[in-house]
Coordinates of C-alpha atoms and ligand atoms in Angstrom, one line a residue:
X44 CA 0.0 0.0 0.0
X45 CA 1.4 3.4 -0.9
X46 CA 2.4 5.9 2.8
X47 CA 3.4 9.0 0.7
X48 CA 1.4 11.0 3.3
X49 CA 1.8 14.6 2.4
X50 CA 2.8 14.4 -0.7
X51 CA -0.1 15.4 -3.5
X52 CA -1.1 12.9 -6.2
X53 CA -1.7 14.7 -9.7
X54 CA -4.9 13.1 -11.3
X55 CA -7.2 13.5 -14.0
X56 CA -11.0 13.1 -14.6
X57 CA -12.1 11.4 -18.7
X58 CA -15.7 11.9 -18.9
X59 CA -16.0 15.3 -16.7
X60 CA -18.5 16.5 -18.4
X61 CA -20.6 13.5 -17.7
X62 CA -22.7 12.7 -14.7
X63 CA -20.3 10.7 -13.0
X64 CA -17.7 12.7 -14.1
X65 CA -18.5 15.6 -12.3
X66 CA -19.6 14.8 -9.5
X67 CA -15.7 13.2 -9.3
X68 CA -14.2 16.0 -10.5
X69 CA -15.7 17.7 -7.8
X70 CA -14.8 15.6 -5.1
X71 CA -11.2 15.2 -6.4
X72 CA -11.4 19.3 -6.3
X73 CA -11.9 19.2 -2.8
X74 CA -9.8 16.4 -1.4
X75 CA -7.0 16.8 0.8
X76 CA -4.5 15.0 -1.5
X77 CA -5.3 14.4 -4.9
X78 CA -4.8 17.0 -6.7
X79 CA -7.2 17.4 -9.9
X80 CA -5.0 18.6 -13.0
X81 CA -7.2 17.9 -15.9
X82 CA -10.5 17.5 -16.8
X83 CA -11.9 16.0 -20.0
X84 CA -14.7 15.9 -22.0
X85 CA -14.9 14.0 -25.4
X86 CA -13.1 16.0 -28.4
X87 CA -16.5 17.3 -29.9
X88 CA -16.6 20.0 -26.9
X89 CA -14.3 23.6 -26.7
X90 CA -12.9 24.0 -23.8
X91 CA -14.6 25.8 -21.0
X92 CA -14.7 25.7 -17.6
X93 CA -16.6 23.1 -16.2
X94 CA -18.5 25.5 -14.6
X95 CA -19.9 26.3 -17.8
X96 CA -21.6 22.9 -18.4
X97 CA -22.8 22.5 -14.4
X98 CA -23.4 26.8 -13.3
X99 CA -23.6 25.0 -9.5
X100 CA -19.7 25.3 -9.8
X101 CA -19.5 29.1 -10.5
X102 CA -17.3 30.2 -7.9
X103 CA -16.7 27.4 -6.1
X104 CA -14.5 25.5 -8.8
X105 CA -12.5 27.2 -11.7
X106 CA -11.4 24.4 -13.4
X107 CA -11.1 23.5 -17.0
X108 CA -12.7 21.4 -19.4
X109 CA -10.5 20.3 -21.9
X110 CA -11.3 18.1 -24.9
X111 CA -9.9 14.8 -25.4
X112 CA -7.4 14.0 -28.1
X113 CA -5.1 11.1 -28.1
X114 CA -2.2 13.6 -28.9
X115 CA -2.4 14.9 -25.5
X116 CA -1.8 11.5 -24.1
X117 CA 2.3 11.8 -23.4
X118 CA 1.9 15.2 -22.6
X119 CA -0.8 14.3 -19.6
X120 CA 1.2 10.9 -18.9
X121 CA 4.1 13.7 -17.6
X122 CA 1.5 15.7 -15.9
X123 CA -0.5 13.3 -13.7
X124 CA -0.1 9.8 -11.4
X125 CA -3.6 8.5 -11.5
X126 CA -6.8 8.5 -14.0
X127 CA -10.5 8.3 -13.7
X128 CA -12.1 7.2 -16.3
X129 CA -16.1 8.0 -16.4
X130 CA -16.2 7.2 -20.4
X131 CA -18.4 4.9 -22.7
X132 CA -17.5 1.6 -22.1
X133 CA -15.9 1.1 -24.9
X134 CA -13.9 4.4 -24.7
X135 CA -12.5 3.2 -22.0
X136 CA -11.4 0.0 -23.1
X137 CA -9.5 1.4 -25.4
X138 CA -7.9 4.2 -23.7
X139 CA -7.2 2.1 -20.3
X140 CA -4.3 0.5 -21.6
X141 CA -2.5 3.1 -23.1
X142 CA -2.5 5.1 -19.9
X143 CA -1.1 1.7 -18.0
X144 CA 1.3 1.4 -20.9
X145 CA 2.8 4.3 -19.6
X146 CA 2.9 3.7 -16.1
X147 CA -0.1 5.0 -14.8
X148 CA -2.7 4.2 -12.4
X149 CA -6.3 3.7 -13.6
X150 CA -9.8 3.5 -12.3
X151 CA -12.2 2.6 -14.4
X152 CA -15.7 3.4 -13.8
X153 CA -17.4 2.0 -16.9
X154 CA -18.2 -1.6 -17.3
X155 CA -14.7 -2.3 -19.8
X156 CA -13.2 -4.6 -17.1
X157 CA -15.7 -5.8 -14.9
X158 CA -16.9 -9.3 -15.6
X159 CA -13.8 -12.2 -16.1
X160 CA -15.3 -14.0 -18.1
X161 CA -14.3 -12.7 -21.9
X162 CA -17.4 -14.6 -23.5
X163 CA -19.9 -13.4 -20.9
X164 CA -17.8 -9.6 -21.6
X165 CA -18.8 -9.8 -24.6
X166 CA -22.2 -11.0 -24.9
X167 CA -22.9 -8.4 -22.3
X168 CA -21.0 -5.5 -23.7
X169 CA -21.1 -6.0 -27.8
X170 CA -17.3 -5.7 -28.3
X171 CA -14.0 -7.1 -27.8
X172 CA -11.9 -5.8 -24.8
X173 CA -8.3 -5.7 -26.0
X174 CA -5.7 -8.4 -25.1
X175 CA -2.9 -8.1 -22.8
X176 CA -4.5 -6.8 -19.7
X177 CA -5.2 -9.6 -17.8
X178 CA -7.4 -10.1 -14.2
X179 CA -8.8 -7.1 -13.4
X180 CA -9.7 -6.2 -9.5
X181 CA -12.9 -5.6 -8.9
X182 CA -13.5 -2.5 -6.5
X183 CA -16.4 -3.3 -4.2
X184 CA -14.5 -1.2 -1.6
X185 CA -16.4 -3.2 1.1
X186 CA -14.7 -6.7 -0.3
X187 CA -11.6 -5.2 -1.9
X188 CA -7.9 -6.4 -0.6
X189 CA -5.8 -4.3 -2.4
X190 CA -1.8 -5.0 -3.3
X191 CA -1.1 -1.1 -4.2
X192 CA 0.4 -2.4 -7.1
X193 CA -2.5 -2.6 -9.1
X194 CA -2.3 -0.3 -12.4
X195 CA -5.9 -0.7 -13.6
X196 CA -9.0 -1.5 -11.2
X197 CA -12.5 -1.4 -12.2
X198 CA -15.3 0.4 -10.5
X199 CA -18.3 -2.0 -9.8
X200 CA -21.7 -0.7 -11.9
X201 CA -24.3 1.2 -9.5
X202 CA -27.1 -1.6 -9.5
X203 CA -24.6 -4.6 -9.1
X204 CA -23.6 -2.2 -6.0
X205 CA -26.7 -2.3 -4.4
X206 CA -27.3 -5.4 -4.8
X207 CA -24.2 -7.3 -4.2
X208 CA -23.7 -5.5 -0.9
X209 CA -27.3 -6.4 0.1
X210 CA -27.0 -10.0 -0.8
X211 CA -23.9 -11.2 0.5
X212 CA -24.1 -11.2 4.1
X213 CA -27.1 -13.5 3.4
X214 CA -25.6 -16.3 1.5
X215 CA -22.2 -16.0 4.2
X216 CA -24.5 -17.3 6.3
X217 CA -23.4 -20.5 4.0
X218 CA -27.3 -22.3 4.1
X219 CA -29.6 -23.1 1.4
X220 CA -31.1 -20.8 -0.4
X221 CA -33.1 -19.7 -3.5
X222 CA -31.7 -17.9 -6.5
X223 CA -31.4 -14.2 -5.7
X224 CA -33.8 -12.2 -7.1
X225 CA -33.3 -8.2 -7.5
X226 CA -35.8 -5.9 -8.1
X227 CA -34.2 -2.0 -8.3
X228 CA -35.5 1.5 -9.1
X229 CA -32.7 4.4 -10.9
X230 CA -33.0 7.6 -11.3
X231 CA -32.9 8.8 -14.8
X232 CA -29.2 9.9 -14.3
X233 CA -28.1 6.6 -14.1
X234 CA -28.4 6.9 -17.8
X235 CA -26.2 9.4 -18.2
X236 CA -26.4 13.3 -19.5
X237 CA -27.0 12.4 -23.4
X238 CA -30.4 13.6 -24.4
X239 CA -32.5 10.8 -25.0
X240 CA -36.3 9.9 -25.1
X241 CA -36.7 7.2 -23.3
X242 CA -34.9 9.6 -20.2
X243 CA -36.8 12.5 -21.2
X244 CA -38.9 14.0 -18.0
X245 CA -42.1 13.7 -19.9
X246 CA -41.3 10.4 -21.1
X247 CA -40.4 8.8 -18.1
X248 CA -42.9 7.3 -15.4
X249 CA -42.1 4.3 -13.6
X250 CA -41.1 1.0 -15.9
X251 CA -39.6 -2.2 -15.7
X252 CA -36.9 -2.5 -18.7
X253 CA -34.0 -5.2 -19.5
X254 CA -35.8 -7.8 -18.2
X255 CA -33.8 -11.0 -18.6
X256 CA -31.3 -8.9 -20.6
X257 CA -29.7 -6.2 -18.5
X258 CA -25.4 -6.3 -18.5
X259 CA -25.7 -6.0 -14.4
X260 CA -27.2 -9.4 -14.7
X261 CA -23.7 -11.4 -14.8
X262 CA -22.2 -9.2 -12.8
X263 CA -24.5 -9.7 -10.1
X264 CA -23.8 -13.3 -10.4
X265 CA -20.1 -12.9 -10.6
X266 CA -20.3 -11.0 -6.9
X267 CA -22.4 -13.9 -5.6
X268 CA -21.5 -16.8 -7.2
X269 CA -24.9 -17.8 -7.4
X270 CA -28.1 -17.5 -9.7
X271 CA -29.4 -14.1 -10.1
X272 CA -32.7 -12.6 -11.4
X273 CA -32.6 -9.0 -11.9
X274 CA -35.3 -6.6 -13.1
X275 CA -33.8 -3.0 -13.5
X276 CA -36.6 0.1 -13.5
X277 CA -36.6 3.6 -14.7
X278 CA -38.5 5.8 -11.9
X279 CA -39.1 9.5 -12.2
X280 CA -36.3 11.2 -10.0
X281 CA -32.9 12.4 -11.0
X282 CA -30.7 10.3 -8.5
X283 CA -30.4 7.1 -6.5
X284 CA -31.4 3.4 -6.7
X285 CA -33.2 1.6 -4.4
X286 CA -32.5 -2.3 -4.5
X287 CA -35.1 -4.7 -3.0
X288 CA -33.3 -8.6 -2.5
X289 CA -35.4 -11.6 -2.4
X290 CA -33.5 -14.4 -0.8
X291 CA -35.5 -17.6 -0.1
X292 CA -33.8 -19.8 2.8
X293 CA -34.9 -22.7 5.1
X294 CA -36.8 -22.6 8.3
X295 CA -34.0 -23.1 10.5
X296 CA -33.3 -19.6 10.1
X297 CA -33.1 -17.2 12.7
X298 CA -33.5 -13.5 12.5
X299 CA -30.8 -13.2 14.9
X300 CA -28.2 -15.0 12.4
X301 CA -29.4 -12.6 10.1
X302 CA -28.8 -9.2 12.3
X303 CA -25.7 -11.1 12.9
X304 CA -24.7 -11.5 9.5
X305 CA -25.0 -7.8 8.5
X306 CA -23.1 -6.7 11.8
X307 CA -20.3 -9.3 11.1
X308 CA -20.1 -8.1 7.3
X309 CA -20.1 -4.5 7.8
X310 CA -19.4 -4.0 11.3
X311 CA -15.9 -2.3 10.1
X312 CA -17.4 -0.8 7.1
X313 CA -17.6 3.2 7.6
X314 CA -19.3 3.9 4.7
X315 CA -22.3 1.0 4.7
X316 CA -25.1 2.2 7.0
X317 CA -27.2 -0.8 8.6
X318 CA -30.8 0.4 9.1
X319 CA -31.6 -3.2 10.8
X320 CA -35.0 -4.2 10.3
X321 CA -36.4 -0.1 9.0
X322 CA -36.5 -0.1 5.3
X323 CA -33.6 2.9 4.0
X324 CA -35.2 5.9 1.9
X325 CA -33.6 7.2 -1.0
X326 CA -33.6 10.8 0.5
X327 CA -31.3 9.8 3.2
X328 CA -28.8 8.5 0.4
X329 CA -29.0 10.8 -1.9
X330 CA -25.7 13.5 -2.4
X331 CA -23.8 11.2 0.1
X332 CA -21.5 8.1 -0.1
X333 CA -23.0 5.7 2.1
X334 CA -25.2 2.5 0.8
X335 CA -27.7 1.8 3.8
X336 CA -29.1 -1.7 4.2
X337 CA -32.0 -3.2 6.1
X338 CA -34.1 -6.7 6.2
X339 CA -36.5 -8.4 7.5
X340 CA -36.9 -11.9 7.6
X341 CA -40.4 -13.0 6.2
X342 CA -42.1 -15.8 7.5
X343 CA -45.1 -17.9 5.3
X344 CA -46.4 -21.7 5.9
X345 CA -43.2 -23.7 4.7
X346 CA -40.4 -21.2 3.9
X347 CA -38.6 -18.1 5.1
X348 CA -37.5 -15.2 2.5
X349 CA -34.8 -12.5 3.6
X350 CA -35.7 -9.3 1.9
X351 CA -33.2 -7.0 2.0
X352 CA -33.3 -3.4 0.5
X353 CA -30.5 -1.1 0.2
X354 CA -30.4 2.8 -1.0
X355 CA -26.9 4.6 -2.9
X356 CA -26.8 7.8 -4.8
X357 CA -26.0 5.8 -8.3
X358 CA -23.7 9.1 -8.9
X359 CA -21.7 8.5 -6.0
X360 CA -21.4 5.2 -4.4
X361 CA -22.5 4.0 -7.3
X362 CA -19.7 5.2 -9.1
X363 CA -17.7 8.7 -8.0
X364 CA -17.8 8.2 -4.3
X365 CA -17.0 4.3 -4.6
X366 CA -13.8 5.2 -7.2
X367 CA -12.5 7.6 -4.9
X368 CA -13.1 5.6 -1.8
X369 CA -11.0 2.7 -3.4
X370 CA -8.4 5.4 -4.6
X371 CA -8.2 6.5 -0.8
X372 CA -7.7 3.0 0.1
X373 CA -5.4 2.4 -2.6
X374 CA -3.3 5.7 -1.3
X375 CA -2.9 4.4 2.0
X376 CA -6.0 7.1 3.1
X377 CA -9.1 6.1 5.5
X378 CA -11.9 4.8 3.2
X379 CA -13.9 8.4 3.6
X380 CA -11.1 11.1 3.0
X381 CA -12.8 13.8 1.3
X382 CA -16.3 12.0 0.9
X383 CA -18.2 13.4 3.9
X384 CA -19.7 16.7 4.2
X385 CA -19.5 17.2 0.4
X386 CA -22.4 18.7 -1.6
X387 CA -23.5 17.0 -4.6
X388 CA -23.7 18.6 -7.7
X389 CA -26.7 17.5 -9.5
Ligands
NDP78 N1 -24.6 7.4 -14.5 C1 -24.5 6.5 -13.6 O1 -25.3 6.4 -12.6 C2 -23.3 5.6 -13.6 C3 -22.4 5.5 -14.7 N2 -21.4 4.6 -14.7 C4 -20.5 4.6 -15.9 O2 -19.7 5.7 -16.0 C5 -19.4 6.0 -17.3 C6 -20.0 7.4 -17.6 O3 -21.3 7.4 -17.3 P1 -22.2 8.8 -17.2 O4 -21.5 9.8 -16.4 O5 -23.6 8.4 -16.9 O6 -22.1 9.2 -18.8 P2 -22.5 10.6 -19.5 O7 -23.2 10.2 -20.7 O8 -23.2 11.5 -18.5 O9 -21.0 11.2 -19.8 C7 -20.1 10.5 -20.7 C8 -18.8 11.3 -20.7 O10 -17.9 10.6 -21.6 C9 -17.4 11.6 -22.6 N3 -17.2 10.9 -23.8 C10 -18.0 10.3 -24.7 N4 -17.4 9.8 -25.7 C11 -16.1 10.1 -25.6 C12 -14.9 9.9 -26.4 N5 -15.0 9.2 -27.5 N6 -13.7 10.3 -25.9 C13 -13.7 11.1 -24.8 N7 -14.7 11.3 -24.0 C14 -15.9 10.8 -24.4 C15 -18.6 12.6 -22.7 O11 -18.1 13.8 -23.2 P3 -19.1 14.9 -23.9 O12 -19.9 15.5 -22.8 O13 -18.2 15.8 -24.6 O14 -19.9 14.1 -24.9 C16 -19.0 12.7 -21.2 O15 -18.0 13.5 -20.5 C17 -20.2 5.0 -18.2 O16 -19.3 3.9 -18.5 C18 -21.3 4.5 -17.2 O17 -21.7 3.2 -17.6 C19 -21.2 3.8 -13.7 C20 -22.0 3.8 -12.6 C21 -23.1 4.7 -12.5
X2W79 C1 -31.2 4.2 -15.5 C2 -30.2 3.6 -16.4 O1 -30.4 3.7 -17.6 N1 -29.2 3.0 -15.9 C3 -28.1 2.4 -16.6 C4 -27.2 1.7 -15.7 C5 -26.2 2.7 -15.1 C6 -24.8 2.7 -15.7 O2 -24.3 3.7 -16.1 O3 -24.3 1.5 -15.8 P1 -22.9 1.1 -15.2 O4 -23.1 1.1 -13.7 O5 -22.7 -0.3 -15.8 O6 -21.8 1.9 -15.6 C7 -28.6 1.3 -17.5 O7 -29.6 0.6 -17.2 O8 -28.0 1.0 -18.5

């Protein structure tokens, strides 16, 4: 793990004029040590300050929004230490290896590098990740061990967030169960700033969608190693996902193992909130960095079911706050270093 204490670590935001992307840009602004240096939105764009595209920044953060161009890549390889990538996937499969090929650290936020399995990559993702990289770590900061030698390390999605760090605790319990089944509610960021219909305020009401289909599916499964049923939904609301996280199990069952469970998982976990058997709202999620959990344990006539629900901002543990709190870890920094008492920025 890297102990440079005092020292500042020059880094750069891709995608910063994305919804991910600034809400990390602004957190990186503010942090104690890292030290934001660029800021890039796709070549189409001028540069501007970011402030421009998101007027919540006037005053409060100058800096600049550069366009991308793969010419700038040796000059910014000189400038910075570590990169955030909030891109397309695709984008960032391509650029992620070029920054490692030149010795820098990368976090990945889009899906690029997140399932091991190249087949199940690609039927998910439509394209061919390029060769060479090899096992990627997978940064569900609340079951992450890092080296601190990692050079690329890939951001979990928001929904397989949600769920995965509901479900788990249940099947630690290591007793049979059902398949998992996840029903979960975004917010129309969650489909980033790019005009489009099916986002569009009028347009949207509240709608199940990639039933049977969604690229979260397999990644859900590759958290929990078991099978997974997962109906995403488009709600109304700019931000946050609620997950609700069927989990049949036998009568033995006790609802103190299950308390149990979620105080042994996340008893050492500063930035997961258990709510024990209350249900979390999204309103007490939204703008921060935590993921709050609770569950009940549902009796009928011959079986049990553990429901579990769990709340994130998709903006921020669902992606910014969770790349950042991995990047702290990674830095030798307590999980939360610059992540509490931040506004939001949508
Ligand atoms: N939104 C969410 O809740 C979450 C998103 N993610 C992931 O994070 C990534 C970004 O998502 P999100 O913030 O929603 O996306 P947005 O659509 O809001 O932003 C996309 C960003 O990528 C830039 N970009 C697009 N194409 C290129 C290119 N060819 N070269 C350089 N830059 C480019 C855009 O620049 P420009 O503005 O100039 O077009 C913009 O800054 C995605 O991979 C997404 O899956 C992960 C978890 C949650
Ligand atoms: C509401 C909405 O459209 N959500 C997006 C998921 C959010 C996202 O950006 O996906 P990653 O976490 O994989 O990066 C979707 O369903 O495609």
């Amino acid at each position: 793990m890297h102990q440079e204490k005092s020292i500042e670590i020059p880094c750069a935001v891709w995608g910063a004029s994305g919804y991910s992307g600034v809400e990390l840009s602004w957190l990186l602004h503010q942090h104690p040590r890292f030290k934001l240096t660029h800021c890039f939105s796709s070549g189409a764009r001028e540069a501007v300050p970011l402030a421009n595209l998101y007027p919540q920044l006037q005053g409060r953060c100058e800096v600049l929004l550069e366009p991308w161009h793969a010419h700038l890549l040796d000059d910014v390889a000189k400038q910075v230490r570590v990169c955030f990538l909030a891109l397309p996937h695709e984008v960032s499969a391509q650029l992620a290896p070029q920054l490692i090929a030149r010795g820098l650290v990368v976090f990945d936020l889009s899906g690029a590098f997140r399932l091991t399995d190249v087949a199940e990559h690609e039927r998910a993702y439509g394209f061919v990740r390029p060769p060479g990289i090899g096992e990627t770590p997978y940064a569900l900061a609340e079951y992450l061990t890092l080296s601190g030698s990692e050079s690329l390390i890939a951001v979990p999605g928001c929904y397989p967030t949600a769920a995965t760090l509901a479900a788990k605790p249940v099947l630690e319990l290591k007793t049979p169960h059902s398949a998992v089944m996840v029903n979960a509610v975004s917010g129309t960021s969650g489909a980033g700033r790019a005009a489009s219909l099916k986002t569009s305020f009028c347009e949207v009401s509240l709608q199940a969608y990639g039933v049977g289909s969604h690229r979260h599916q397999p990644e859900i499964a590759q958290n929990l190693g078991c099978d997974v049923v997962f109906v995403p939904h488009l709600g109304a609301f700019k931000r946050g996902i609620l997950a609700t996280v069927y989990v049949q199990v036998g009568t033995d069952v006790t609802a103190a193992m299950v308390d149990e469970a979620f105080d042994f998982a996340y008893m050492d976990s500063p930035l997961v909130r258990l709510c024990w058997q209350q249900t979390p709202a999204l309103q007490q999620v939204v703008g921060t960095p935590y993921c709050d959990i609770g569950w009940q344990l549902v009796r009928s006539a011959n079986s049990q079911t553990i429901v579990i629900t769990a709340a994130i901002d998709n903006l921020l543990k669902g992606a910014a706050s969770q790349a950042l709190q991995v990047a702290n870890r990674y830095f030798g920094m307590p999980d939360s270093t610059g992540l509490l008492n931040r506004s939001a920025v949508l």
